[in-house]
Amino acid sequence: MPQMAPLNWLTLMFYFIIIFMIFNVMNYYSYSYQNLSSSLKTKKNISLNWKW
């Protein structure tokens, strides 16, 4: 029935928007950051002597 076509498009649009949001949230939270404190401890202290 052609009268029901807009409802079908709306359902598909909401379906794909929800899948897109779930995909983005899963990618955002699945990324693991490295611990910054361990990388800062191994860094060498470089002293800069400025001669003006």
mmCIF file of C-alpha atoms in Angstrom:
data_model
loop_
_atom_site.group_PDB
_atom_site.id
_atom_site.type_symbol
_atom_site.label_atom_id
_atom_site.label_comp_id
_atom_site.label_asym_id
_atom_site.label_seq_id
_atom_site.Cartn_x
_atom_site.Cartn_y
_atom_site.Cartn_z
ATOM 1 C CA MET A 1 0.000 0.000 0.000
ATOM 2 C CA PRO A 2 1.554 3.323 -1.004
ATOM 3 C CA GLN A 3 0.048 5.154 1.980
ATOM 4 C CA MET A 4 2.214 3.119 4.353
ATOM 5 C CA ALA A 5 5.494 3.840 2.522
ATOM 6 C CA PRO A 6 6.497 6.893 4.651
ATOM 7 C CA LEU A 7 6.170 4.802 7.803
ATOM 8 C CA ASN A 8 8.437 2.184 6.292
ATOM 9 C CA TRP A 9 11.052 4.838 5.416
ATOM 10 C CA LEU A 10 10.863 6.273 8.931
ATOM 11 C CA THR A 11 11.332 2.864 10.494
ATOM 12 C CA LEU A 12 14.320 2.138 8.290
ATOM 13 C CA MET A 13 15.834 5.554 9.031
ATOM 14 C CA PHE A 14 15.490 5.077 12.801
ATOM 15 C CA TYR A 15 16.828 1.550 12.504
ATOM 16 C CA PHE A 16 19.980 2.663 10.682
ATOM 17 C CA ILE A 17 20.488 5.665 12.978
ATOM 18 C CA ILE A 18 20.319 3.425 16.032
ATOM 19 C CA ILE A 19 22.740 0.921 14.486
ATOM 20 C CA PHE A 20 25.096 3.780 13.562
ATOM 21 C CA MET A 21 25.017 5.145 17.108
ATOM 22 C CA ILE A 22 25.600 1.702 18.636
ATOM 23 C CA PHE A 23 28.519 1.124 16.258
ATOM 24 C CA ASN A 24 30.111 4.466 17.194
ATOM 25 C CA VAL A 25 29.649 3.923 20.920
ATOM 26 C CA MET A 26 31.172 0.455 20.711
ATOM 27 C CA ASN A 27 34.179 1.789 18.791
ATOM 28 C CA TYR A 28 34.632 4.650 21.257
ATOM 29 C CA TYR A 29 34.604 2.457 24.340
ATOM 30 C CA SER A 30 36.554 -0.454 22.872
ATOM 31 C CA TYR A 31 39.669 1.680 22.255
ATOM 32 C CA SER A 32 42.149 1.160 25.093
ATOM 33 C CA TYR A 33 44.467 3.992 25.982
ATOM 34 C CA GLN A 34 47.985 3.328 27.199
ATOM 35 C CA ASN A 35 48.864 4.312 30.712
ATOM 36 C CA LEU A 36 50.446 7.764 30.589
ATOM 37 C CA SER A 37 52.180 7.553 33.967
ATOM 38 C CA SER A 38 54.395 4.645 32.871
ATOM 39 C CA SER A 39 55.430 6.437 29.696
ATOM 40 C CA LEU A 40 56.282 9.609 31.631
ATOM 41 C CA LYS A 41 58.578 7.728 34.010
ATOM 42 C CA THR A 42 60.689 6.327 31.203
ATOM 43 C CA LYS A 43 61.131 9.701 29.542
ATOM 44 C CA LYS A 44 64.540 11.286 30.035
ATOM 45 C CA ASN A 45 64.743 14.686 31.637
ATOM 46 C CA ILE A 46 66.348 17.050 29.175
ATOM 47 C CA SER A 47 67.645 20.214 30.737
ATOM 48 C CA LEU A 48 67.879 23.164 28.415
ATOM 49 C CA ASN A 49 70.477 25.787 29.265
ATOM 50 C CA TRP A 50 69.421 29.039 27.715
ATOM 51 C CA LYS A 51 72.241 31.478 27.101
ATOM 52 C CA TRP A 52 70.894 34.920 26.471
#
